[in-house]
Short mmCIF file of C-alpha atoms in Angstrom, two decimals:
data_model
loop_
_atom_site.label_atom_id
_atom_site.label_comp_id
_atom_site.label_asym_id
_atom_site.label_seq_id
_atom_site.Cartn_x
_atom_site.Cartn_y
_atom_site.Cartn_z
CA UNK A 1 -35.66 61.59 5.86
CA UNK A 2 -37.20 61.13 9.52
CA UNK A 3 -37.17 57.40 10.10
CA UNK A 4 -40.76 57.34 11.20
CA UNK A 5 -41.71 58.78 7.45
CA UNK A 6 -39.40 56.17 5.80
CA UNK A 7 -40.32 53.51 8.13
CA UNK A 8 -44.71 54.03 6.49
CA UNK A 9 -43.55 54.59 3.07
CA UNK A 10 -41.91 50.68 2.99
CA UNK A 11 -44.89 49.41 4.72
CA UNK A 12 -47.23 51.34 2.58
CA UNK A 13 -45.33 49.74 -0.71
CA UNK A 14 -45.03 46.37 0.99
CA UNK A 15 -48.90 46.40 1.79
CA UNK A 16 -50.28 46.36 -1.23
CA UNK A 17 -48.00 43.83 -2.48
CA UNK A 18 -49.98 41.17 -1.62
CA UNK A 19 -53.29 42.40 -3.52
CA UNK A 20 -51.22 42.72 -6.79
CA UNK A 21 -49.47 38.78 -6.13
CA UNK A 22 -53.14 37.70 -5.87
CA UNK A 23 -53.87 39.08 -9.03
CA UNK A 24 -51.08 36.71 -11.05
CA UNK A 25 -50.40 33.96 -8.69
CA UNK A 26 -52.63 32.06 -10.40
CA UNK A 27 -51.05 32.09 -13.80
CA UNK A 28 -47.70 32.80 -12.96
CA UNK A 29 -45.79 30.00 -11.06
CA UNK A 30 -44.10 30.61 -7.51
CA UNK A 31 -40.22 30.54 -8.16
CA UNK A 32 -40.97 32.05 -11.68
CA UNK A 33 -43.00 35.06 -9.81
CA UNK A 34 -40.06 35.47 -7.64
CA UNK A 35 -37.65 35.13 -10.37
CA UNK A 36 -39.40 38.23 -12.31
CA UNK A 37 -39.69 39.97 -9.16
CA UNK A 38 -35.90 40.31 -8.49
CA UNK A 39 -34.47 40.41 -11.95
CA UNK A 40 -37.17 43.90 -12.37
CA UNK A 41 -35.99 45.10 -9.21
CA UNK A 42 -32.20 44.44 -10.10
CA UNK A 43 -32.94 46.03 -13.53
CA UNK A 44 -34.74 48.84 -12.03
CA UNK A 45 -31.97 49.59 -9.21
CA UNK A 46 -29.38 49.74 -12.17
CA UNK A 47 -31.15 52.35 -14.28
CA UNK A 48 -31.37 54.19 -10.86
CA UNK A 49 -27.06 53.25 -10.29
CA UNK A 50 -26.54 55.28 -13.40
CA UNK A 51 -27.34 58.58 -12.22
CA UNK A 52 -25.02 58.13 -8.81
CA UNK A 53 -21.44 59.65 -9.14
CA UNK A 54 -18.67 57.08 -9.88
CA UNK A 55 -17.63 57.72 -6.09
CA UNK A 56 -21.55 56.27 -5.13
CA UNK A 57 -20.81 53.53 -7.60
CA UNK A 58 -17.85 51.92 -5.93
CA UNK A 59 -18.75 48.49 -3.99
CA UNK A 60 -16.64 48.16 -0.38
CA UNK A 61 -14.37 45.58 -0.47
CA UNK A 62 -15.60 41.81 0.93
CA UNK A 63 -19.39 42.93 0.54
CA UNK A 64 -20.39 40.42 -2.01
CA UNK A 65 -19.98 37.68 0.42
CA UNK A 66 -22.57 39.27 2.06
CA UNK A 67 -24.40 40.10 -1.03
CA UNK A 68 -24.52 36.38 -2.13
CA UNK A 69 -26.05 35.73 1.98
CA UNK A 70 -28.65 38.55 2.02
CA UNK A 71 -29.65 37.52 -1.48
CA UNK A 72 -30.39 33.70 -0.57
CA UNK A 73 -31.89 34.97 2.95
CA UNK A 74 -33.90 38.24 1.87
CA UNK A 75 -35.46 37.25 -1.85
CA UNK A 76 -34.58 33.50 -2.56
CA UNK A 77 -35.99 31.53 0.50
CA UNK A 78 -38.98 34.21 1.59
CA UNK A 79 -39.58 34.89 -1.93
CA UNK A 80 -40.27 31.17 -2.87
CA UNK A 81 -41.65 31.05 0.78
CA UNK A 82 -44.39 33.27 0.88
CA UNK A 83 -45.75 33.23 -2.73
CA UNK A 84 -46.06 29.07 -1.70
CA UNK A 85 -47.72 29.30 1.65
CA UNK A 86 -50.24 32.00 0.50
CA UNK A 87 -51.83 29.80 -1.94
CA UNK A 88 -53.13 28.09 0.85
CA UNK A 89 -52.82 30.52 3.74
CA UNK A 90 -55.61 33.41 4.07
CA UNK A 91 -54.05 36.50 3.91
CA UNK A 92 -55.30 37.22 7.87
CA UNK A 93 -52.95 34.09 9.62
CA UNK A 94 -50.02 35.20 6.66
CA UNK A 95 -50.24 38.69 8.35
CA UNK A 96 -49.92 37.04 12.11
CA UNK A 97 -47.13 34.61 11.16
CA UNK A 98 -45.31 37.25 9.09
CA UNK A 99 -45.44 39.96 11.87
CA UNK A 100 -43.31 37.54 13.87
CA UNK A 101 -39.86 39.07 11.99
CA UNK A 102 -39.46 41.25 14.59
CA UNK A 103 -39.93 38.95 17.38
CA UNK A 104 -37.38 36.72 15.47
CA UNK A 105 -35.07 39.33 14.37
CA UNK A 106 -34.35 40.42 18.36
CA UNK A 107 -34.40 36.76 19.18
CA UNK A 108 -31.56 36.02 16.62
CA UNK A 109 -29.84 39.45 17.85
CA UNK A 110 -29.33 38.22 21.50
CA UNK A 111 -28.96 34.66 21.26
CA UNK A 112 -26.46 34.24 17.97
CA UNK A 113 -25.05 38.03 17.70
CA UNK A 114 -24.48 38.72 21.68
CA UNK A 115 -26.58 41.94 21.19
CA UNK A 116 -28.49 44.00 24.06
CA UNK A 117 -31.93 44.65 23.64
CA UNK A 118 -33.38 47.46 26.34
CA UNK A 119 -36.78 46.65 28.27
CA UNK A 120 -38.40 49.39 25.85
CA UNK A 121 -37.54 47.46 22.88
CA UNK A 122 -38.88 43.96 23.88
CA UNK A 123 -41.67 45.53 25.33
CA UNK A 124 -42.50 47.35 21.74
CA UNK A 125 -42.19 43.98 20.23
CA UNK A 126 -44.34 42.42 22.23
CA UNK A 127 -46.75 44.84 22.23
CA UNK A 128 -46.99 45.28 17.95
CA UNK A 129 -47.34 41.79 18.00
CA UNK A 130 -50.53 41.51 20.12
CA UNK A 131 -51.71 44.36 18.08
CA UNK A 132 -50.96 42.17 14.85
CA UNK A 133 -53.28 39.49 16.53
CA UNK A 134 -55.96 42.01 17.21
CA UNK A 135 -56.11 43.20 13.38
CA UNK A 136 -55.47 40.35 11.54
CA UNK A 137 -57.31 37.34 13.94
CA UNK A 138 -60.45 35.95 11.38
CA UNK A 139 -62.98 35.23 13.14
CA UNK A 140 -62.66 31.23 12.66
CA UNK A 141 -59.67 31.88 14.92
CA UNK A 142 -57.54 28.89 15.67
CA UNK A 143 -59.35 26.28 12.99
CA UNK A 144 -57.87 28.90 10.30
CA UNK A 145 -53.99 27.84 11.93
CA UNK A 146 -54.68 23.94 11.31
CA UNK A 147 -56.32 24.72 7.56
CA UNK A 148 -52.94 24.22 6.26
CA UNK A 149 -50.25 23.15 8.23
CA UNK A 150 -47.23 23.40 5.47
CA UNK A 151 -48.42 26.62 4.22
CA UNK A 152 -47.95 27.74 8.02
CA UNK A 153 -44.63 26.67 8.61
CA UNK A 154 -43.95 28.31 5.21
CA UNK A 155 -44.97 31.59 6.38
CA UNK A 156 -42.80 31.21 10.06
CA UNK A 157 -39.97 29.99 7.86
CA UNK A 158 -39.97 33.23 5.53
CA UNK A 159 -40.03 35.14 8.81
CA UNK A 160 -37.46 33.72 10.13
CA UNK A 161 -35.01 34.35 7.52
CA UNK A 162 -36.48 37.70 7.01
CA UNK A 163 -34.95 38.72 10.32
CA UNK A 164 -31.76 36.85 9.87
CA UNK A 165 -31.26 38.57 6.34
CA UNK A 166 -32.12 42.36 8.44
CA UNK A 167 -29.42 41.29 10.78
CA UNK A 168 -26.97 40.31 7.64
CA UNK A 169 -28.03 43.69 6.13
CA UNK A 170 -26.55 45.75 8.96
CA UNK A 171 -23.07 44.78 7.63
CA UNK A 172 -24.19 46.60 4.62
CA UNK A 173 -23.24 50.19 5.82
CA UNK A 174 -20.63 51.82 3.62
CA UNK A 175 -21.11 52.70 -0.06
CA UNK A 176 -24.76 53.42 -1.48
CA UNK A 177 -27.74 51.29 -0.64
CA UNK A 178 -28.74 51.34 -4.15
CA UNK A 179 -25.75 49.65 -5.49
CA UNK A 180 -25.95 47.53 -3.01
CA UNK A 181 -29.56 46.16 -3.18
CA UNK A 182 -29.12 46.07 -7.41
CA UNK A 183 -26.16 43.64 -6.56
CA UNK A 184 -28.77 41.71 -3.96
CA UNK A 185 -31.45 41.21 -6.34
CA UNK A 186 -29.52 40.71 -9.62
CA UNK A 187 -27.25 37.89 -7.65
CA UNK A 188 -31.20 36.64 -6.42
CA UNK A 189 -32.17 37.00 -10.03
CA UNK A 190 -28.91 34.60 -11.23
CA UNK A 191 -29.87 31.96 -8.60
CA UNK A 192 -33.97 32.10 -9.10
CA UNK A 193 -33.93 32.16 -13.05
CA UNK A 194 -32.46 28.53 -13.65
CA UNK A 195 -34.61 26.92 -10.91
CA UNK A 196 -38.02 28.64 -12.76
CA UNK A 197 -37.05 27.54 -16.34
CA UNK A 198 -36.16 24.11 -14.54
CA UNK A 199 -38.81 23.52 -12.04
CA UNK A 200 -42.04 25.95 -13.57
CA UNK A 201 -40.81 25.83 -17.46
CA UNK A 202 -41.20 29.67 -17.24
CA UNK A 203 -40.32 29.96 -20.92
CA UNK A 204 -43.86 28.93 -21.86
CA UNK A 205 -45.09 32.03 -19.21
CA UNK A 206 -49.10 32.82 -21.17
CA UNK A 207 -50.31 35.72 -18.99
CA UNK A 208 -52.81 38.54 -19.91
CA UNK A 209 -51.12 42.19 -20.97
CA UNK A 210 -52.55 43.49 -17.41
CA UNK A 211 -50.84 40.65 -15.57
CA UNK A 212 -47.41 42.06 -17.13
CA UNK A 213 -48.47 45.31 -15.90
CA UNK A 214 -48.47 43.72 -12.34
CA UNK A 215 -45.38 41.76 -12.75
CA UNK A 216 -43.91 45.26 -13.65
CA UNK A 217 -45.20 46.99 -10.48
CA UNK A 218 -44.55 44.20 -8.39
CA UNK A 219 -40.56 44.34 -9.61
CA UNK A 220 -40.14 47.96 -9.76
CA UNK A 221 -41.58 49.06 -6.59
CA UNK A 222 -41.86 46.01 -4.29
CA UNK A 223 -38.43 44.71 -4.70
CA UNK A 224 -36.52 47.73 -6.87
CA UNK A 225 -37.72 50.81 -4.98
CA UNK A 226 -38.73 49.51 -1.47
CA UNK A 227 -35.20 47.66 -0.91
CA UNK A 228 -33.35 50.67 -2.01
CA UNK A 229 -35.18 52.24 0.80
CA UNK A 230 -35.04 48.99 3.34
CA UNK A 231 -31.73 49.18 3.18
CA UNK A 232 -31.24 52.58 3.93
CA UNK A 233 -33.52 52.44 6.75
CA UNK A 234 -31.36 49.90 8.11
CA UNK A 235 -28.35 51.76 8.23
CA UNK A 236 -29.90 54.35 9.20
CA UNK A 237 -31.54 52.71 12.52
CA UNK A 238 -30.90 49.28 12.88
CA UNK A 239 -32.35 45.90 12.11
CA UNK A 240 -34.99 45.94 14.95
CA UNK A 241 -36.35 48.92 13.76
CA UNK A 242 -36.56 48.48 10.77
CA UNK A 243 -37.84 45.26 11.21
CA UNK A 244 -40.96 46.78 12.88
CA UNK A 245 -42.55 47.61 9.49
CA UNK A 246 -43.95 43.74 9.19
CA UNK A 247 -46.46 45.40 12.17
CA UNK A 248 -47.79 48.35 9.80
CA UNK A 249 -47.80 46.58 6.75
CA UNK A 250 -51.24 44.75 7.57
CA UNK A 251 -51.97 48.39 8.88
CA UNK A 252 -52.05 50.39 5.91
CA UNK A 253 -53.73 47.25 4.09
CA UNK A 254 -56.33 47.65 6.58
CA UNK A 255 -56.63 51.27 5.96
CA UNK A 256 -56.72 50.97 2.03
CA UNK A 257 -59.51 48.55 1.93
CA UNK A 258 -61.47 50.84 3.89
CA UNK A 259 -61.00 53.61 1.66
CA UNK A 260 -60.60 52.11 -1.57
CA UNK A 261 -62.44 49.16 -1.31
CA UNK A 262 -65.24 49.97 0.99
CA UNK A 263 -64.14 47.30 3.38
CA UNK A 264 -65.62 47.13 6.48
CA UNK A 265 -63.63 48.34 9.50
CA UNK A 266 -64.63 45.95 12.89
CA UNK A 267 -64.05 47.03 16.62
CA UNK A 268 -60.95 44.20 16.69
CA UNK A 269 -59.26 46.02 13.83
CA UNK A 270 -59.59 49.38 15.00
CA UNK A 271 -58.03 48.04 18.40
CA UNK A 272 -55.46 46.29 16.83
CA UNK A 273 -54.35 49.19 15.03
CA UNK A 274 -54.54 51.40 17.99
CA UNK A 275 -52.17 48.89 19.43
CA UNK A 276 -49.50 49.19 17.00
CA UNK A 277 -49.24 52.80 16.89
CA UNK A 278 -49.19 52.82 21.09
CA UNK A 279 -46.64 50.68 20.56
CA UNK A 280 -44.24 52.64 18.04
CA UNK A 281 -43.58 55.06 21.25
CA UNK A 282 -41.19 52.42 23.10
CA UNK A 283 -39.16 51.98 20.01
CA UNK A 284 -37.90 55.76 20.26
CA UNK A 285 -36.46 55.41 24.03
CA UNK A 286 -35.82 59.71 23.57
CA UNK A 287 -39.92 59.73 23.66
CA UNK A 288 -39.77 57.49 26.75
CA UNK A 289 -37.39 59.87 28.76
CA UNK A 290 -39.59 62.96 27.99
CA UNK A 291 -42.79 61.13 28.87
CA UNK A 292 -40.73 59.78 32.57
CA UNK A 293 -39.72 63.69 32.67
CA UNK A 294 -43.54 65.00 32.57
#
């Protein structure tokens, strides 16, 4: 699958994520939400295991280390993170402080993994990020940052092991990436499950039948199906690329509310978004060498 293709079908699934966790937060505490969210996606990712040839089945030797790491790094911390910080975080500032992965995951790759970053790559960073701004800046601007101060650092914290988990996943590249993200999530699902029936009392969960519906969807495709993907993407490109789709996300959530939801679209948006997709060209250096040719 081009990468470009895979790369807007994660950030399509992962941006309307946060329109479905608004619909249960509510009722459904934060580590319990995450809890339900992995052990779905776990159980989801094994029905899909069974259909892979014994061969696909097989787990490389001395990857559950990094199975146990990812699953702490990826789903525990963000999980518990994000669901937190956006009970008191508008969605606009999440959108900013999440769309920093990128900037930390090249950050972490030169200063802790001795990795080389070319002048088109930090450039593209840089770039999606001021488009990020552009989109997702309210117009209350900087009083929305001091609203909540906890739920902020929340939000940079969930980034930042977001793009230490991308760099952990790169390690991740023999075998199949389903197997590999059903063994994430279920070893998420072993750690979340005791702290929700501890900390939330998730046994005495009273939701509606349509909030189960949503706790369904938000297992199944927005851990299950998008990290079988993730992953691949990963292997497939790299953890800086892959990392980029925190700058479309708020993109295609943009793009749906306009559509589906009759949202208006303002001139800051549309800039913003123009942004981002100018800025996709320096991540494929190829396109960079043609352009320099013409």
């Amino acid at each position: 699958m081009n990468k470009y293709v895979l790369l807007l079908l994660i950030s399509g699934i992962w941006g309307s994520q946060f329109f479905f966790i608004a619909l249960v937060i509510e009722n459904v505490g934060v580590i319990t939400l995450s809890a339900i969210k992995a052990c779905i996606g776990g159980i989801c990712l094994l029905f899909f295991g069974l259909f892979l040839s014994k061969e696909e089945r097989k787990v490389p030797r001395g990857y559950f280390k990094w199975y146990i790491i990812i699953a702490f790094f990826e789903v525990v911390l963000p999980f518990v993170f994000i669901a937190q910080g956006q009970k008191s975080v508008p969605s606009s500032i999440a959108a900013v402080l999440i769309g920093m992965v990128p900037i930390f995951t090249i950050l972490f790759l030169l200063a802790f993994f001795k990795r080389k970053s070319t002048r088109p790559q930090i450039t593209s960073i840089l770039f999606g990020f001021a488009g990020i701004v552009f989109l997702s800046w309210p117009t209350q601007g900087i009083q929305d940052l001091s609203n909540s101060i906890q739920g902020n650092i929340l939000m940079i914290l969930a980034a930042m092991s977001f793009g230490l988990s991308l760099i952990f996943m790169e390690k991740l590249n023999e075998g199949s990436s389903v197997i590999h993200m059903r063994n994430v999530l279920l070893i998420a699902s072993a750690l979340l499950i005791p702290m929700s029936l501890l900390f939330e009392q998730s046994f005495k969960l009273d939701i509606a039948r349509s909030q189960s519906i949503y706790l369904a969807i938000l297992g199944i495709f927005h851990a299950g199906v998008v990290y079988a993907l993730f992953n691949r993407l990963i292997r497939q490109e790299g953890a800086l690329f892959t990392s980029y789709s925190n700058y479309i996300v708020p993109v295609i959530g943009v793009i749906l509310g306009f559509f589906f939801l009759h949202e208006a679209l303002s001139i800051h948006q549309l800039i913003g978004m123009g942004i981002i997709m100018m800025s996709l060209v320096f991540l494929d250096e190829k396109m960079i060498i043609k352009l320099k040719r013409k």
